[in-house]
């Protein structure tokens, strides 16, 4: 059981809890940061100090609501044919001929700004903006035309050298107070061409460094200070700099938008699965802390009962976040040339009953309730149900995330499945 929640339920030493709160929270959150803003962390700490538990619960609730409902609008711009629409399709996990696929082609295809909603996370929209490569390009007019203020950040895409137009655009985006990131696409093509033309001297890392240096020199030359460039292939998002781009965006997004962004990351790398795991675990910890705070307030309804259909729905949601929902498993099975049954044989999260029947969940919940009773007297069955749900949800998240990593190895040959806080932290529950 989480130490802070245990201390909270049994202790009532709120001065001490106020002191421990931020250090404990910091150990829980992902390396890119958490869901609660520094300002709200300070407010929660102050409320704890005064044992104002209603405020503690309210601030957590406010932060969770903001995180879950935050809209995210991403503008993707660059010259025609650089791979903007392909990048958007790859981020949305939509493949050719699927409904909602952004038109891609060898001739100019995107002529006006077009919104593409994420198929799973409906509050996320990618904006495919028209090409910027015309000779009479005026960045300010262009930005006005595409209504720049409505986007959270811009991704400027190039498939060769970044141009003067890209630099003008970056400068203007900066002046209007928005963030931008440079993405250099089609590096798979460059590697292929270099290997074909220089088979004996070809070195992958050297070619990538040359592309990076060239983009950097080009952007610095045209006046972009310290440009950051991410090399990607839209056909192979788990390779090259895409994982670093994900991490950078997460770190730099406003706190309340991080949760929305982390959920939409494709489950293509160890790092993105771990970040999702951390955010989801943080969310249920915050929910548990909120419920614990409310449990001290008389007549406050704070615990839902243990309802099996509701728990199954919750597991299904986590499966969907990690690409283990029914449709995704069918697709993965097809990709691996296996049956769905075979996938079920080496994963654990697809069997709801097996997860729910785990006796150790009851034992751990009982253990905590006994500590509570020894201090507070009585045995509130609602508290027992609440602890059971909290422990079960942690188990759901850890099992689904571990399975996502197993499938990653099988589907993409990624080998580092044991890195970074895997199922072992289940033991800490
Ligand atoms: N090899 C390779 N080809 C890519 C990549 N990204 C896009 N392409 C190809 O490049 C061509 C242009 O891609 P689009 O996504 O249509 O480019 P766009 O920037 O949206 O083009 P416009 O809508 O005309 O401005 C298509 O044939 C894509 O398949 C990539 O990372 N690697
Ligand atoms: Mg396009």
PDB file of C-alpha atoms in Angstrom, residues 260-370:
ATOM      1  CA  UNK A 260      -4.193  14.472 -22.644  1.00  0.00           C
ATOM      2  CA  UNK A 261      -0.975  14.278 -24.666  1.00  0.00           C
ATOM      3  CA  UNK A 262       0.552  11.267 -22.917  1.00  0.00           C
ATOM      4  CA  UNK A 263      -2.533   9.130 -23.544  1.00  0.00           C
ATOM      5  CA  UNK A 264      -2.414   9.670 -27.282  1.00  0.00           C
ATOM      6  CA  UNK A 265       1.225   8.589 -27.651  1.00  0.00           C
ATOM      7  CA  UNK A 266       1.436   5.488 -29.821  1.00  0.00           C
ATOM      8  CA  UNK A 267       2.577   2.444 -27.795  1.00  0.00           C
ATOM      9  CA  UNK A 268       5.652   2.143 -29.944  1.00  0.00           C
ATOM     10  CA  UNK A 269       8.446   2.493 -27.458  1.00  0.00           C
ATOM     11  CA  UNK A 270       9.365   1.437 -23.992  1.00  0.00           C
ATOM     12  CA  UNK A 271       9.605   5.086 -22.968  1.00  0.00           C
ATOM     13  CA  UNK A 272       6.084   6.038 -24.063  1.00  0.00           C
ATOM     14  CA  UNK A 273       4.575   2.974 -22.321  1.00  0.00           C
ATOM     15  CA  UNK A 274       6.415   3.918 -19.108  1.00  0.00           C
ATOM     16  CA  UNK A 275       5.264   7.542 -19.295  1.00  0.00           C
ATOM     17  CA  UNK A 276       1.660   6.424 -19.757  1.00  0.00           C
ATOM     18  CA  UNK A 277       2.002   3.997 -16.852  1.00  0.00           C
ATOM     19  CA  UNK A 278       3.341   6.764 -14.592  1.00  0.00           C
ATOM     20  CA  UNK A 279       0.573   9.250 -15.481  1.00  0.00           C
ATOM     21  CA  UNK A 280      -2.208   6.691 -15.005  1.00  0.00           C
ATOM     22  CA  UNK A 281      -0.775   5.565 -11.674  1.00  0.00           C
ATOM     23  CA  UNK A 282      -0.456   9.167 -10.572  1.00  0.00           C
ATOM     24  CA  UNK A 283      -4.096   9.740 -11.465  1.00  0.00           C
ATOM     25  CA  UNK A 284      -5.370   6.833  -9.369  1.00  0.00           C
ATOM     26  CA  UNK A 285      -3.119   7.902  -6.493  1.00  0.00           C
ATOM     27  CA  UNK A 286      -4.662  11.367  -6.618  1.00  0.00           C
ATOM     28  CA  UNK A 287      -8.133   9.835  -6.735  1.00  0.00           C
ATOM     29  CA  UNK A 288      -7.247   7.717  -3.699  1.00  0.00           C
ATOM     30  CA  UNK A 289      -5.895  10.730  -1.816  1.00  0.00           C
ATOM     31  CA  UNK A 290      -9.033  12.704  -2.620  1.00  0.00           C
ATOM     32  CA  UNK A 291     -11.238   9.867  -1.337  1.00  0.00           C
ATOM     33  CA  UNK A 292      -9.083   9.522   1.776  1.00  0.00           C
ATOM     34  CA  UNK A 293      -9.474  13.237   2.493  1.00  0.00           C
ATOM     35  CA  UNK A 294     -13.237  13.015   2.076  1.00  0.00           C
ATOM     36  CA  UNK A 295     -13.400   9.988   4.378  1.00  0.00           C
ATOM     37  CA  UNK A 296     -12.659  12.286   7.337  1.00  0.00           C
ATOM     38  CA  UNK A 297     -15.564  14.566   6.567  1.00  0.00           C
ATOM     39  CA  UNK A 298     -18.856  13.381   8.084  1.00  0.00           C
ATOM     40  CA  UNK A 299     -21.701  12.606   5.645  1.00  0.00           C
ATOM     41  CA  UNK A 300     -19.455  13.031   2.608  1.00  0.00           C
ATOM     42  CA  UNK A 301     -20.096  10.336  -0.026  1.00  0.00           C
ATOM     43  CA  UNK A 302     -16.570   9.403  -1.010  1.00  0.00           C
ATOM     44  CA  UNK A 303     -16.350   5.731  -1.982  1.00  0.00           C
ATOM     45  CA  UNK A 304     -18.067   3.936  -4.806  1.00  0.00           C
ATOM     46  CA  UNK A 305     -18.931   0.359  -3.975  1.00  0.00           C
ATOM     47  CA  UNK A 306     -17.073  -2.532  -5.583  1.00  0.00           C
ATOM     48  CA  UNK A 307     -19.118  -2.995  -8.723  1.00  0.00           C
ATOM     49  CA  UNK A 308     -17.781  -5.711 -11.065  1.00  0.00           C
ATOM     50  CA  UNK A 309     -19.123  -4.348 -14.395  1.00  0.00           C
ATOM     51  CA  UNK A 310     -17.610  -0.985 -13.475  1.00  0.00           C
ATOM     52  CA  UNK A 311     -14.240  -2.628 -12.778  1.00  0.00           C
ATOM     53  CA  UNK A 312     -14.357  -4.432 -16.112  1.00  0.00           C
ATOM     54  CA  UNK A 313     -15.088  -1.126 -17.837  1.00  0.00           C
ATOM     55  CA  UNK A 314     -12.078   0.367 -16.101  1.00  0.00           C
ATOM     56  CA  UNK A 315      -9.841  -2.495 -17.271  1.00  0.00           C
ATOM     57  CA  UNK A 316     -11.171  -2.022 -20.824  1.00  0.00           C
ATOM     58  CA  UNK A 317     -10.224   1.645 -20.671  1.00  0.00           C
ATOM     59  CA  UNK A 318      -6.649   0.845 -19.644  1.00  0.00           C
ATOM     60  CA  UNK A 319      -6.483  -1.801 -22.378  1.00  0.00           C
ATOM     61  CA  UNK A 320      -7.532   0.832 -24.881  1.00  0.00           C
ATOM     62  CA  UNK A 321      -4.849   3.287 -23.644  1.00  0.00           C
ATOM     63  CA  UNK A 322      -2.145   0.646 -24.156  1.00  0.00           C
ATOM     64  CA  UNK A 323      -3.374  -0.858 -27.445  1.00  0.00           C
ATOM     65  CA  UNK A 324      -4.787  -4.011 -25.841  1.00  0.00           C
ATOM     66  CA  UNK A 325      -8.464  -3.454 -26.572  1.00  0.00           C
ATOM     67  CA  UNK A 326     -10.262  -6.038 -28.686  1.00  0.00           C
ATOM     68  CA  UNK A 327      -9.688  -4.332 -32.050  1.00  0.00           C
ATOM     69  CA  UNK A 328      -6.043  -3.524 -31.404  1.00  0.00           C
ATOM     70  CA  UNK A 329      -5.321  -7.096 -30.252  1.00  0.00           C
ATOM     71  CA  UNK A 330      -6.921  -8.413 -33.457  1.00  0.00           C
ATOM     72  CA  UNK A 331      -4.715  -6.105 -35.530  1.00  0.00           C
ATOM     73  CA  UNK A 332      -1.574  -7.059 -33.593  1.00  0.00           C
ATOM     74  CA  UNK A 333      -2.416 -10.746 -34.013  1.00  0.00           C
ATOM     75  CA  UNK A 334      -2.711 -10.213 -37.764  1.00  0.00           C
ATOM     76  CA  UNK A 335       0.598  -8.376 -37.852  1.00  0.00           C
ATOM     77  CA  UNK A 336       2.336 -11.165 -35.924  1.00  0.00           C
ATOM     78  CA  UNK A 337       0.664 -13.944 -37.917  1.00  0.00           C
ATOM     79  CA  UNK A 338      -0.888 -15.319 -34.724  1.00  0.00           C
ATOM     80  CA  UNK A 339      -4.395 -15.971 -33.482  1.00  0.00           C
ATOM     81  CA  UNK A 340      -5.954 -13.814 -30.766  1.00  0.00           C
ATOM     82  CA  UNK A 341      -5.983 -16.937 -28.571  1.00  0.00           C
ATOM     83  CA  UNK A 342      -2.208 -17.264 -28.917  1.00  0.00           C
ATOM     84  CA  UNK A 343      -1.769 -13.651 -27.807  1.00  0.00           C
ATOM     85  CA  UNK A 344      -4.024 -14.353 -24.823  1.00  0.00           C
ATOM     86  CA  UNK A 345      -1.817 -17.300 -23.882  1.00  0.00           C
ATOM     87  CA  UNK A 346       1.241 -15.129 -23.157  1.00  0.00           C
ATOM     88  CA  UNK A 347      -0.459 -11.979 -21.838  1.00  0.00           C
ATOM     89  CA  UNK A 348      -2.178 -11.548 -18.476  1.00  0.00           C
ATOM     90  CA  UNK A 349      -4.312  -8.450 -18.809  1.00  0.00           C
ATOM     91  CA  UNK A 350      -6.893  -9.845 -21.237  1.00  0.00           C
ATOM     92  CA  UNK A 351      -8.472 -12.086 -18.610  1.00  0.00           C
ATOM     93  CA  UNK A 352     -10.583  -9.900 -16.329  1.00  0.00           C
ATOM     94  CA  UNK A 353     -11.604 -12.727 -13.985  1.00  0.00           C
ATOM     95  CA  UNK A 354      -8.067 -13.830 -13.336  1.00  0.00           C
ATOM     96  CA  UNK A 355      -7.084 -10.300 -12.332  1.00  0.00           C
ATOM     97  CA  UNK A 356     -10.113  -9.740 -10.088  1.00  0.00           C
ATOM     98  CA  UNK A 357      -9.823 -13.109  -8.332  1.00  0.00           C
ATOM     99  CA  UNK A 358      -6.311 -12.371  -7.031  1.00  0.00           C
ATOM    100  CA  UNK A 359      -6.579 -13.104  -3.266  1.00  0.00           C
ATOM    101  CA  UNK A 360      -3.563 -10.973  -2.403  1.00  0.00           C
ATOM    102  CA  UNK A 361      -5.629  -7.857  -3.220  1.00  0.00           C
ATOM    103  CA  UNK A 362      -8.039  -8.668  -0.398  1.00  0.00           C
ATOM    104  CA  UNK A 363      -5.161  -9.498   1.957  1.00  0.00           C
ATOM    105  CA  UNK A 364      -3.440  -6.168   1.278  1.00  0.00           C
ATOM    106  CA  UNK A 365      -6.658  -4.207   1.679  1.00  0.00           C
ATOM    107  CA  UNK A 366      -7.425  -6.057   4.939  1.00  0.00           C
ATOM    108  CA  UNK A 367      -3.957  -5.302   6.242  1.00  0.00           C
ATOM    109  CA  UNK A 368      -4.457  -1.590   5.757  1.00  0.00           C
ATOM    110  CA  UNK A 369      -7.968  -1.629   7.230  1.00  0.00           C
ATOM    111  CA  UNK A 370      -6.641  -3.397  10.336  1.00  0.00           C
TER     112      UNK A 370
END
